[in-house]
XYZ file of C-alpha atoms in Angstrom:
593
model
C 0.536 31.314 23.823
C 4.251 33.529 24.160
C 7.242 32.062 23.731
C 11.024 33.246 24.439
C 13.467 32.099 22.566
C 17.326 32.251 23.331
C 20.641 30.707 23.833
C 22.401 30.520 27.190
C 25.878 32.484 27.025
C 26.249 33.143 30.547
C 24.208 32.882 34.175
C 24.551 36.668 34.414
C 22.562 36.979 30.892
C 20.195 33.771 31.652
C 18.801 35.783 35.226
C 18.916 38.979 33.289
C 16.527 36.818 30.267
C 14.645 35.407 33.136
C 13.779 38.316 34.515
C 11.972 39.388 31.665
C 10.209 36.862 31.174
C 9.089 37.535 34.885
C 7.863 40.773 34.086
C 6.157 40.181 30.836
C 4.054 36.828 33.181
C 3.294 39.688 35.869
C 1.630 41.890 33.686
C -0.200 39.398 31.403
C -2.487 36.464 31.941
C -0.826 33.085 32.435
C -1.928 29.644 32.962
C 1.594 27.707 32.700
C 5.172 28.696 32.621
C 7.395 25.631 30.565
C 11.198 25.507 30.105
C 12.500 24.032 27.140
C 16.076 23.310 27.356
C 18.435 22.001 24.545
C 21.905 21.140 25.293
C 24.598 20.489 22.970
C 27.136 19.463 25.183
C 27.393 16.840 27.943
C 28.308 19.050 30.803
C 26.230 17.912 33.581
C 26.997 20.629 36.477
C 26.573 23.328 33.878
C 22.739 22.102 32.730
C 21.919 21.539 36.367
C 22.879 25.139 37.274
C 20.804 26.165 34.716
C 17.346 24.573 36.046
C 18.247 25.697 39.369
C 18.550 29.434 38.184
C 15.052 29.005 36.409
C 13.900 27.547 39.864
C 14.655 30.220 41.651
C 13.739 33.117 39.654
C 10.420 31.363 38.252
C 9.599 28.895 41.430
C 6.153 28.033 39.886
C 7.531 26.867 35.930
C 8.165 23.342 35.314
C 11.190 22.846 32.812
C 12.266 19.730 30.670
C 15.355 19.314 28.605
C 17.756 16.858 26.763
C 21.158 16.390 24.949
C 21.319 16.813 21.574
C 23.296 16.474 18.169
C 22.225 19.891 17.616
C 19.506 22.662 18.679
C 16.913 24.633 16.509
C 16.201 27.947 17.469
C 14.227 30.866 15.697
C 13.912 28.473 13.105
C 17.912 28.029 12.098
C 20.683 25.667 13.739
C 21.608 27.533 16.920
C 25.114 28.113 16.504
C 25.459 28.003 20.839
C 25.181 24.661 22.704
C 22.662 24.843 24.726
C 19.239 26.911 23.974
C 16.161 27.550 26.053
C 11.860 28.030 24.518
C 9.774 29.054 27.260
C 6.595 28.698 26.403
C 4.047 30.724 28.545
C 0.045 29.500 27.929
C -2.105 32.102 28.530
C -5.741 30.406 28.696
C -6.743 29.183 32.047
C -8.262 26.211 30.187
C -5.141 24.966 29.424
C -3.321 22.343 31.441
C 0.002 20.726 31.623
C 1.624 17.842 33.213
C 5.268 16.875 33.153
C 6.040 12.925 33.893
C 9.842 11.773 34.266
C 10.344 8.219 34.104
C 13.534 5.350 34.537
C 13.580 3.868 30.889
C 14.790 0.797 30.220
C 13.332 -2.180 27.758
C 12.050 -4.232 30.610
C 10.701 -0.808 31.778
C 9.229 0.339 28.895
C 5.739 -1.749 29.584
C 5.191 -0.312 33.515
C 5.864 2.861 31.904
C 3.827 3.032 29.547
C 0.404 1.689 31.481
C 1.515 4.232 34.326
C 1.344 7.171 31.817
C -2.085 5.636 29.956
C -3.780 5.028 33.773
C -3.090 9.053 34.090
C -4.904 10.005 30.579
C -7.905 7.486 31.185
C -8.465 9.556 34.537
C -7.537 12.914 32.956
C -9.407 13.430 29.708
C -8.249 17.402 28.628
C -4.818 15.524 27.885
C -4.446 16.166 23.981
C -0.968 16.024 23.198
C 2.232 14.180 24.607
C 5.762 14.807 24.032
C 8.309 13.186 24.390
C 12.177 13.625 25.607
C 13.857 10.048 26.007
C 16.943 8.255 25.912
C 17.304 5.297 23.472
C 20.674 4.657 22.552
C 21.336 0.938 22.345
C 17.848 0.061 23.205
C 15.286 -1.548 20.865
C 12.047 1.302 20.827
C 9.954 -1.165 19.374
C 8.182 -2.568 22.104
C 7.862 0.880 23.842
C 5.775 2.339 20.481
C 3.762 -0.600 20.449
C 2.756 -0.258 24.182
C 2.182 3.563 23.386
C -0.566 2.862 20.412
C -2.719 1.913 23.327
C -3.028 5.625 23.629
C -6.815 7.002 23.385
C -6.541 7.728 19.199
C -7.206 11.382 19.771
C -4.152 12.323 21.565
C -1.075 13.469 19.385
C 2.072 12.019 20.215
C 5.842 12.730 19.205
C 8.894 13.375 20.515
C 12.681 12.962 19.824
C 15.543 10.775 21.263
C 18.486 12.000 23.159
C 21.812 12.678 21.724
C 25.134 13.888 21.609
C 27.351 16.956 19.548
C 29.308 13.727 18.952
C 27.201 11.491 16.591
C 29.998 8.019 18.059
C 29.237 9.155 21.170
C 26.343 6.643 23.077
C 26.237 9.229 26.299
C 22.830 10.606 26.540
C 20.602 12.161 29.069
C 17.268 13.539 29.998
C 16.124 16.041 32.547
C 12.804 17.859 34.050
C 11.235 19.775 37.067
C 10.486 16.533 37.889
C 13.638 14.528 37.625
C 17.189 14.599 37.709
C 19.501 14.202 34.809
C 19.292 10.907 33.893
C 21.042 8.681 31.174
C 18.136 6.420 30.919
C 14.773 8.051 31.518
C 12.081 9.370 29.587
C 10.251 12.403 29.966
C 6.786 13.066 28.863
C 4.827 16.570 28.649
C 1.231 16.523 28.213
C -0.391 19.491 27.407
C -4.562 19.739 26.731
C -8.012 21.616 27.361
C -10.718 22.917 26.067
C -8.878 26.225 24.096
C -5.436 24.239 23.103
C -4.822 23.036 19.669
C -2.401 20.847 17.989
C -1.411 19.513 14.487
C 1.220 17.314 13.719
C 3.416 16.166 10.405
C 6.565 14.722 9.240
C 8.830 15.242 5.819
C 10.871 12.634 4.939
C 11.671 13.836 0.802
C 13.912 10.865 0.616
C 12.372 8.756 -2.289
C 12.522 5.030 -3.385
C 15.086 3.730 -5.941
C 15.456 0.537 -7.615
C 13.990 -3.053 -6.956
C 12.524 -4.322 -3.412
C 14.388 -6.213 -1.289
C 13.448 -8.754 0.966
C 15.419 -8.459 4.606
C 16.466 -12.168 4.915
C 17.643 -11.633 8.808
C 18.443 -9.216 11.248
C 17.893 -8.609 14.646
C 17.124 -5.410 16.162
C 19.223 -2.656 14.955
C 21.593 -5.325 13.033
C 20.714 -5.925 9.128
C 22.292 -9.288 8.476
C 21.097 -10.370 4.797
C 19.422 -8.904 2.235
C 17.797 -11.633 -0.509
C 20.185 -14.185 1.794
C 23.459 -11.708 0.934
C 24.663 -9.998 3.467
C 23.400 -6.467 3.850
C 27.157 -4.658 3.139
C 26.796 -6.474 -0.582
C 23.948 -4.205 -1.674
C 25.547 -0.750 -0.977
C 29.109 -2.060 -2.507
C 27.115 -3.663 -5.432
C 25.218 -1.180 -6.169
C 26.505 2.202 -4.876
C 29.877 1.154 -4.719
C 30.500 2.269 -1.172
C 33.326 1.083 0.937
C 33.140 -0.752 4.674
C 35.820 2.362 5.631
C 35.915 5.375 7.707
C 33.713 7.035 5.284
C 30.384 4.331 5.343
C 27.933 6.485 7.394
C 28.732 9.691 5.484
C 28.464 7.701 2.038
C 25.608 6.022 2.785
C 23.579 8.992 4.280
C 22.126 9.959 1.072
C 20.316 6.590 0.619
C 18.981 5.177 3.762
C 16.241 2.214 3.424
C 12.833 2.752 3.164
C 9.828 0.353 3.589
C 6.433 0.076 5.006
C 5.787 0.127 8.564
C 2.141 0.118 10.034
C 0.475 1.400 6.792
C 3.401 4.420 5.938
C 7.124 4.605 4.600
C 9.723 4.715 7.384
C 13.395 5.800 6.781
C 16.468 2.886 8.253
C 19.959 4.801 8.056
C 22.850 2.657 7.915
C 25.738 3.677 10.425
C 28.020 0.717 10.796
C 28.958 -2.107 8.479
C 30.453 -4.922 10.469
C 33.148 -7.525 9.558
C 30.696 -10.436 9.012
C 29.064 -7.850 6.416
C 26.093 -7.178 8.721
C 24.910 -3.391 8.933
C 23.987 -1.630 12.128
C 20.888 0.630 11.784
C 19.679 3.782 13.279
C 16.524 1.437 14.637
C 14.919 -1.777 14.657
C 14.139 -2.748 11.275
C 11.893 -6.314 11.089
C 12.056 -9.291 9.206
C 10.469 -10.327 6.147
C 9.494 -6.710 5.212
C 10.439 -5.669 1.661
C 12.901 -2.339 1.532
C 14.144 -0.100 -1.123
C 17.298 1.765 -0.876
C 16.239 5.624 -1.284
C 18.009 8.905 -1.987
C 18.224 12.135 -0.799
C 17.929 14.950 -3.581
C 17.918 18.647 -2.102
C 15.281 19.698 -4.477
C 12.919 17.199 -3.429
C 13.322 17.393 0.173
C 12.877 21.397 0.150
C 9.998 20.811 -1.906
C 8.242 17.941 0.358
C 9.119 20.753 3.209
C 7.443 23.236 1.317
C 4.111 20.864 0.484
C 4.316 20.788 4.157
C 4.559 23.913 5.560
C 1.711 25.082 3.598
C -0.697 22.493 4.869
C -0.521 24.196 8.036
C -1.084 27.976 6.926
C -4.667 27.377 7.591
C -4.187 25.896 11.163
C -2.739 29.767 12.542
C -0.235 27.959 14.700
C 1.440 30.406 17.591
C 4.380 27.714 17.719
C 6.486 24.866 16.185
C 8.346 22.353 17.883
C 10.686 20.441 15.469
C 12.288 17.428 15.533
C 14.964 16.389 13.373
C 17.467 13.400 12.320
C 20.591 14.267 13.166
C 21.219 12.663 9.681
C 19.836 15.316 8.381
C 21.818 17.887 9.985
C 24.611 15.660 8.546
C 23.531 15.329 5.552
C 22.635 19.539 4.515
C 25.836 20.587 6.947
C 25.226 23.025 9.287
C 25.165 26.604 6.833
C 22.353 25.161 5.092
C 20.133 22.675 7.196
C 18.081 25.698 8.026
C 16.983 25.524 4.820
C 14.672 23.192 5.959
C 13.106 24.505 9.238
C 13.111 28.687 8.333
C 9.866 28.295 6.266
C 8.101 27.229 9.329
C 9.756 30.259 11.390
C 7.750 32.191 8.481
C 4.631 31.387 9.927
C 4.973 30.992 13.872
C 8.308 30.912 16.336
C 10.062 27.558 15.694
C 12.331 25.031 17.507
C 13.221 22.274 18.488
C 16.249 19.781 18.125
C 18.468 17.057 15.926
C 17.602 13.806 17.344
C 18.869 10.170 17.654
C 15.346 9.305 16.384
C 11.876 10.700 15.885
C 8.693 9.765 16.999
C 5.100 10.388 15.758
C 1.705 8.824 16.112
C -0.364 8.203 12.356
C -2.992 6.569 13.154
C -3.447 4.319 15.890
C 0.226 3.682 15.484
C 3.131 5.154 17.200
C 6.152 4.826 14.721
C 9.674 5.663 15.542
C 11.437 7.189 12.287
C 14.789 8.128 10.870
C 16.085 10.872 8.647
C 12.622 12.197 9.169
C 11.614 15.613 10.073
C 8.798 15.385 12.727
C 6.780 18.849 13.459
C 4.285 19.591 16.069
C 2.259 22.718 15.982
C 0.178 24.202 18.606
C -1.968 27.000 19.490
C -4.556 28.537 22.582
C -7.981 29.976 21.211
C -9.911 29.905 17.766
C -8.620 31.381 14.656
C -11.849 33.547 13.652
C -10.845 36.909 12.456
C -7.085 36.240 12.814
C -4.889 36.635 9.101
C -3.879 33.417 7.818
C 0.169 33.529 7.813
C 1.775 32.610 3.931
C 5.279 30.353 3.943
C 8.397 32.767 3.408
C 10.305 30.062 0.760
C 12.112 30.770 -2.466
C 10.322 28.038 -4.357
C 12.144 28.663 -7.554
C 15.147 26.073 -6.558
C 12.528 23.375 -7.026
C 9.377 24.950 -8.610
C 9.820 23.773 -12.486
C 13.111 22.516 -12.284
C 14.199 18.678 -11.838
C 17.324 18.623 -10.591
C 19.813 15.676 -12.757
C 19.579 13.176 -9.453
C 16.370 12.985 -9.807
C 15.945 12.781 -13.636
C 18.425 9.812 -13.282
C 16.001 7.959 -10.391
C 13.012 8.793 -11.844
C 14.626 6.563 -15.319
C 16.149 3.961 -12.743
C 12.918 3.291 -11.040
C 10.810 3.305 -14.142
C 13.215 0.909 -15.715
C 13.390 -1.269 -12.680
C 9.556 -1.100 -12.334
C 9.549 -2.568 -16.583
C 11.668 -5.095 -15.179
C 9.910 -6.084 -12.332
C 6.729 -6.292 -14.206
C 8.190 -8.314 -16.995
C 9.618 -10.617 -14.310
C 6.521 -11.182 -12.757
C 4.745 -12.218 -16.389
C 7.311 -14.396 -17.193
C 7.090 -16.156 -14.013
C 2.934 -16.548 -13.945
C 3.940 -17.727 -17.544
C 6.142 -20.606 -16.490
C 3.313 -21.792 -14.193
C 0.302 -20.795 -16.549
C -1.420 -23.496 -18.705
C -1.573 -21.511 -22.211
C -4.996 -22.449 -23.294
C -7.365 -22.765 -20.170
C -5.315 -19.581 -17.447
C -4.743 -22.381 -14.611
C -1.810 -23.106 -13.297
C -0.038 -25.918 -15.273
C 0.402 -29.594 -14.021
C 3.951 -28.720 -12.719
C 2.552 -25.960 -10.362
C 0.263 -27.808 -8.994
C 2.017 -30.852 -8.584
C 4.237 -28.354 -6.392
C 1.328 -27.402 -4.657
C 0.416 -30.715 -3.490
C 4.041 -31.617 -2.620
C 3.725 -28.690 -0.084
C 0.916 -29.531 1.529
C 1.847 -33.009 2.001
C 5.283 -32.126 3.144
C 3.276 -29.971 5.627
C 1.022 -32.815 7.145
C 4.381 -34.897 7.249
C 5.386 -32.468 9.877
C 2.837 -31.830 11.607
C 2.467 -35.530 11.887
C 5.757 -36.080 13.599
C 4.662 -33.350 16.552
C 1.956 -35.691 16.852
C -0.613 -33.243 15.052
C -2.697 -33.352 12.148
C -4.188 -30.542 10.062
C -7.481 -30.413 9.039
C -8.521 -32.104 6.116
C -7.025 -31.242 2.960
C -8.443 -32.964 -0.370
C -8.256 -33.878 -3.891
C -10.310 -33.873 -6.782
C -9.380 -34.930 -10.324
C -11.744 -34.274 -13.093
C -11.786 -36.076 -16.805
C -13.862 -35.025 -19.746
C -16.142 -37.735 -20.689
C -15.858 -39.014 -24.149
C -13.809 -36.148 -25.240
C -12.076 -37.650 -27.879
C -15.253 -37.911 -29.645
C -15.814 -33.920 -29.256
C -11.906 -33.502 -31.515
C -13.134 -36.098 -34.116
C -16.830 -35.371 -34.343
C -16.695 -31.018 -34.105
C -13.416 -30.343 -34.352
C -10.568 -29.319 -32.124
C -11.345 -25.532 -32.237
C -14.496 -26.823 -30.639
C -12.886 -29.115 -27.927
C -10.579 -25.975 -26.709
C -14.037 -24.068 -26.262
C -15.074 -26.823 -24.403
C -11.809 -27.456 -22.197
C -12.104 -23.238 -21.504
C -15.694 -23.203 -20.601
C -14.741 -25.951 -18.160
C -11.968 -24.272 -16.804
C -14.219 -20.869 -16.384
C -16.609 -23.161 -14.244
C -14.544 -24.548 -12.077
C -13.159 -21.032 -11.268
C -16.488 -19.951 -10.614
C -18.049 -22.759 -7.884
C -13.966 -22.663 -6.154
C -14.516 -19.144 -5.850
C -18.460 -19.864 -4.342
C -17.896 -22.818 -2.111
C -13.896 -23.432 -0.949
C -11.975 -20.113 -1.696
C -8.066 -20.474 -1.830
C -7.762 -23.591 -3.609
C -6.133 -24.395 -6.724
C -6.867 -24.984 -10.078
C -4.848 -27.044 -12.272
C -4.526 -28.527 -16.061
C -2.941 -31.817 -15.480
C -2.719 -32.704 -19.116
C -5.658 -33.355 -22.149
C -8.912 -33.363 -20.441
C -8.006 -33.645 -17.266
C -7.949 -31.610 -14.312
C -6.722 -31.650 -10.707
C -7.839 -29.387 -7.858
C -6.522 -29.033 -4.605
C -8.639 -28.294 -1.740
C -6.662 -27.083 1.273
C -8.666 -27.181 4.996
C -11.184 -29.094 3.380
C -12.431 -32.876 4.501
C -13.534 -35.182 2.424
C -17.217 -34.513 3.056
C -16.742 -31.266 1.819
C -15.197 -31.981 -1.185
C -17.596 -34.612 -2.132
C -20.502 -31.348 -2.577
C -17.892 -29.785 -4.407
C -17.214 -32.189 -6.588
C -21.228 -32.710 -7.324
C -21.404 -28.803 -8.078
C -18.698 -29.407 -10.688
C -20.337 -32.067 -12.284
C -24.209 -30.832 -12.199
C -22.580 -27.126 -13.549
C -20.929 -28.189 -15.924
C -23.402 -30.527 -17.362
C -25.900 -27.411 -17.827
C -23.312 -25.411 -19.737
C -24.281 -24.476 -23.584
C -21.541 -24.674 -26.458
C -21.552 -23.594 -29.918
C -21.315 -26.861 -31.977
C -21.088 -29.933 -29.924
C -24.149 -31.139 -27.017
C -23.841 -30.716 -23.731
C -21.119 -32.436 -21.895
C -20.492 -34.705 -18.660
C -17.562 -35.494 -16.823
C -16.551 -37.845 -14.453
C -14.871 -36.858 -10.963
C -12.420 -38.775 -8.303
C -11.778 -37.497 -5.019
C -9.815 -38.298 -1.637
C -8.529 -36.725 1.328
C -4.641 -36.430 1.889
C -3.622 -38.405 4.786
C -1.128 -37.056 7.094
C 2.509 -38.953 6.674
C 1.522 -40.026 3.169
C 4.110 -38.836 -0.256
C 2.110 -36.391 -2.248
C 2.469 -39.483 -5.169
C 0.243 -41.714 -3.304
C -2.307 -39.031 -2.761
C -2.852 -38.446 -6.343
C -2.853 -41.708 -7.132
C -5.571 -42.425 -5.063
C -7.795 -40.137 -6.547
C -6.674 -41.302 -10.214
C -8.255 -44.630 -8.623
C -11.276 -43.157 -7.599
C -11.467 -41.037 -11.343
C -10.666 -44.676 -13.194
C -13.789 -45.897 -10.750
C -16.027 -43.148 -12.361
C -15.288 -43.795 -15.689
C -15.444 -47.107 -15.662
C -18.824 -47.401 -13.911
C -20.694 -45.200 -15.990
C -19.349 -41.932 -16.249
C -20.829 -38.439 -15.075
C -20.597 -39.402 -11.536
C -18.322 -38.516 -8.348
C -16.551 -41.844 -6.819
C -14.931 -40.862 -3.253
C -11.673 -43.016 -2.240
């Protein structure tokens, strides 16, 4: 694998560049000829005039490009506006395929099982990139259709974009399509001698407490913990809804857990009803952390990075990167960030409106994320493993003050959280016995029935959900006779039992003290019938148990089954029947109501 690497200054020097590249493919062994081409600006006439000049002085490459908010070249932000990689594969192994595609979110399915019908018939395919436009379009669906891929193909990519980060104008272009505003392109690359290796940096980390997003839709955060989402970045960061928002906010994007890994959410608009527009879809229900963005840890991250692939002898990188990013270093230092894997093979690449990478099975579409691809033709035996060219002393025992302060705001919100979260199993927690207190369950039961109530009025019913309530017989003698120290070792031994045959025979119910020596459990999905055996192994276990003082014990048992429409009061009342029934007929027994 060869590549060329260069900016476009004029047609006269792009033939002249062209032409050597010529040469150099007549006198070596090639398989494939690719174009990469990376355009800053939106000119139209002046991109197409460039793929017809590579047509016609290199009729057998195939070429693909985009807009972007930025190009990487030799490893540095290109300081031209558009640049061009030709990559030339030298093993005859080695295939590629280019694919150019109308994209749209109704689309994005068709797509998708037209480019997966291709790879089921073609099995060299081991890698796909991808070029696409997404502005104003929801990727979510399209990266779920894509984790249909086979698992061992590598996919990532990055979306179009603009020099002008307010700009929504976008396009896409290949050998195999015309420049397009909404299209996506896909290169596929495989064989039997190509290799590829993929990774992403983030080095944004977590700061403060979790989150919960309330509501949104799409791109649009509404509420945060039922606030709206501007409240948390003026709360807490104190950061104005004014000209200045995306640039203030850049340094702490969101961050939560998507498909099993941390994805980045950049803010970029806060609206008047205090909603925020993100950089992607961001989902419901998922708990998010605002995070920050320290230079000293991202270099570092980039560094733990770079190194991981010294071993892999890569002949090329392709990088893509959030435009954030670009943003947020400024364009003398974002290099900072790419050079060190210039150190070990020719990089480039581009600054995206988003990235995408496959972990897993997944296909994930990030934010403020550094995505990089590496890939090489042949085995590595006998060939010097390349070291990373970085200055590790900016971060390499040194923590800068930004992150002294969030590493003592996080472990301080962690305390917090974790005192939180005693003090509220506390409130619900019987003292004596561990089970949740009569108050918690009563709760409990409440639900459920509220549940059935409405399910009953669509004209449904669940499936059985019962009760059991449970008194200690003649425990009063146990105090008087042995001593109360004695009756709590009684009441805990109880409570340890019924933990035990729950956990056996109807896992996910609940446990609770309801006051003295009684007990109530709640058996959710669970019909009467069923709770009658469980009831029995409650009263033959805990008949068998030894204590240190006092004989061995009985108890007495009531249970029903919740009817659907009924109050929660009448439910437990019933089964305080069927207990009174027990004790009142003997004792030691199970009476079913």
């Amino acid at each position: 694998m060869k590549q060329f690497q260069f900016n476009y200054e004029t047609e006269e020097n792009l033939v002249s560049m062209l032409k050597r590249i010529r040469q150099w493919c007549d006198s070596s062994v090639v398989s494939n000829v690719l174009f990469q081409i990376y355009s800053e600006t939106l000119n139209k006439s002046l991109v197409e005039n460039i793929c017809n000049v590579i047509g016609r002085e290199i009729p057998d490459a195939l070429y693909m490009g985009t807009s972007t908010n930025g190009n990487i070249i030799l490893g540095d932000k290109s300081k031209e506006s558009i640049s061009i990689v030709c990559t030339i594969f030298e093993y005859p192994s080695t295939h590629i395929k280019l694919f150019q595609f109308p994209l749209s979110e109704e689309e994005a399915r068709e797509v998708t099982k037209s480019l997966i019908a291709f790879i089921r018939q073609n099995p060299w395919v081991k890698s796909i990139k991808t070029f696409t436009t997404m502005r104003g379009m929801s990727m979510t669906d399209f990266c779920d259709y894509l984790a249909e891929l086979p698992k061992s193909i590598a996919f990532c990519g990055g979306g179009a974009f603009s020099e002008d980060m307010n700009e929504s104008a976008a396009f896409v272009f290949s050998s195999e399509g015309p420049i397009s505003d909404h299209a996506t392109v896909f290169l596929l690359t495989g064989g039997d001698d190509y290799y590829v290796k993929t990774a992403h940096v983030t080095g944004w980390k977590p700061l403060g407490r979790y989150l919960e997003v309330t509501k949104a839709r799409g791109a649009v955060l509404y509420e945060l913990d039922h606030k709206p989402a501007y409240e948390t970045y003026y709360r807490y960061l104190n950061i104005k809804n004014d000209e200045n928002f995306f640039t203030n906010t850049l340094e702490f994007p969101f961050i939560y857990e998507l498909n099993g890994m941390d994805i980045l959410r950049a803010p970029i608009a806060s609206n008047q009803d205090g909603s925020i527009t993100m950089t992607a879809d961001i989902a419901e229900n998922v708990k998010a952390r605002i995070s920050y963005g320290d230079p000293w840890t991202i270099l570092e991250s980039v560094y733990n990075t770079a190194i991981t692939f010294q071993d892999f002898i890569p002949q090329a990188f392709t990088v893509f990167s959030c435009a954030a990013r670009r943003t947020f270093w400024g364009d003398e230092e974002v290099g900072n960030e790419t050079m060190p894997f210039q150190s070990i093979a020719p990089t480039s690449g581009f600054y995206t409106s988003g990235e995408f990478l496959r972990s897993g099975r997944y296909v994930n579409q990030h934010n403020v994320t550094l995505v990089i691809v590496a890939e090489r033709e042949g085995d590595i035996e006998g060939k010097e493993i390349p070291k990373v060219d970085m200055d590790t002393e900016v971060f390499s025992g040194k923590v800068s003050m930004i992150s002294r302060l969030a590493t003592f705001i996080q472990a301080s919100t962690e305390e917090l959280e974790e005192a939180n979260r005693l003090l509220g199993k506390a409130a619900i927690t019987d003292g004596l016995t561990r089970l949740i207190n009569r108050t918690e369950i009563q709760h409990r039961i409440t639900a459920i029935a509220k549940e059935n109530q409405g399910l009953g009025s669509l004209g449904r019913v669940r499936q059985g959900d019962s009760l059991i309530m449970i008194d200690i017989d003649n425990f009063k003698h146990v105090n008087d006779t042995y001593g109360h120290k004695e009756g709590d070792i009684v009441l805990r031994k109880l409570s340890d039992m019924l933990k035990r045959v729950i956990d056996d025979l109807a896992p996910g119910s609940s446990i609770g003290r309801w006051g003295g020596e009684e007990f109530m459990i709640l058996l959710p999905g669970v019909d009467i019938e069923k709770a009658k055996s469980v009831a029995e192994a409650f009263r033959t276990s805990f008949s068998e148990i030894d204590f240190p003082n006092a004989p061995h014990q009985t108890i007495s048992l009531g249970a029903t089954e919740m009817i659907a429409g009924e109050l929660a009061d009448i439910s437990c009342m019933r089964a305080d029947d069927a207990l009174y029934e027990a004790k009142k007929t003997g004792k030691n027994k199970v009476v079913v109501h």
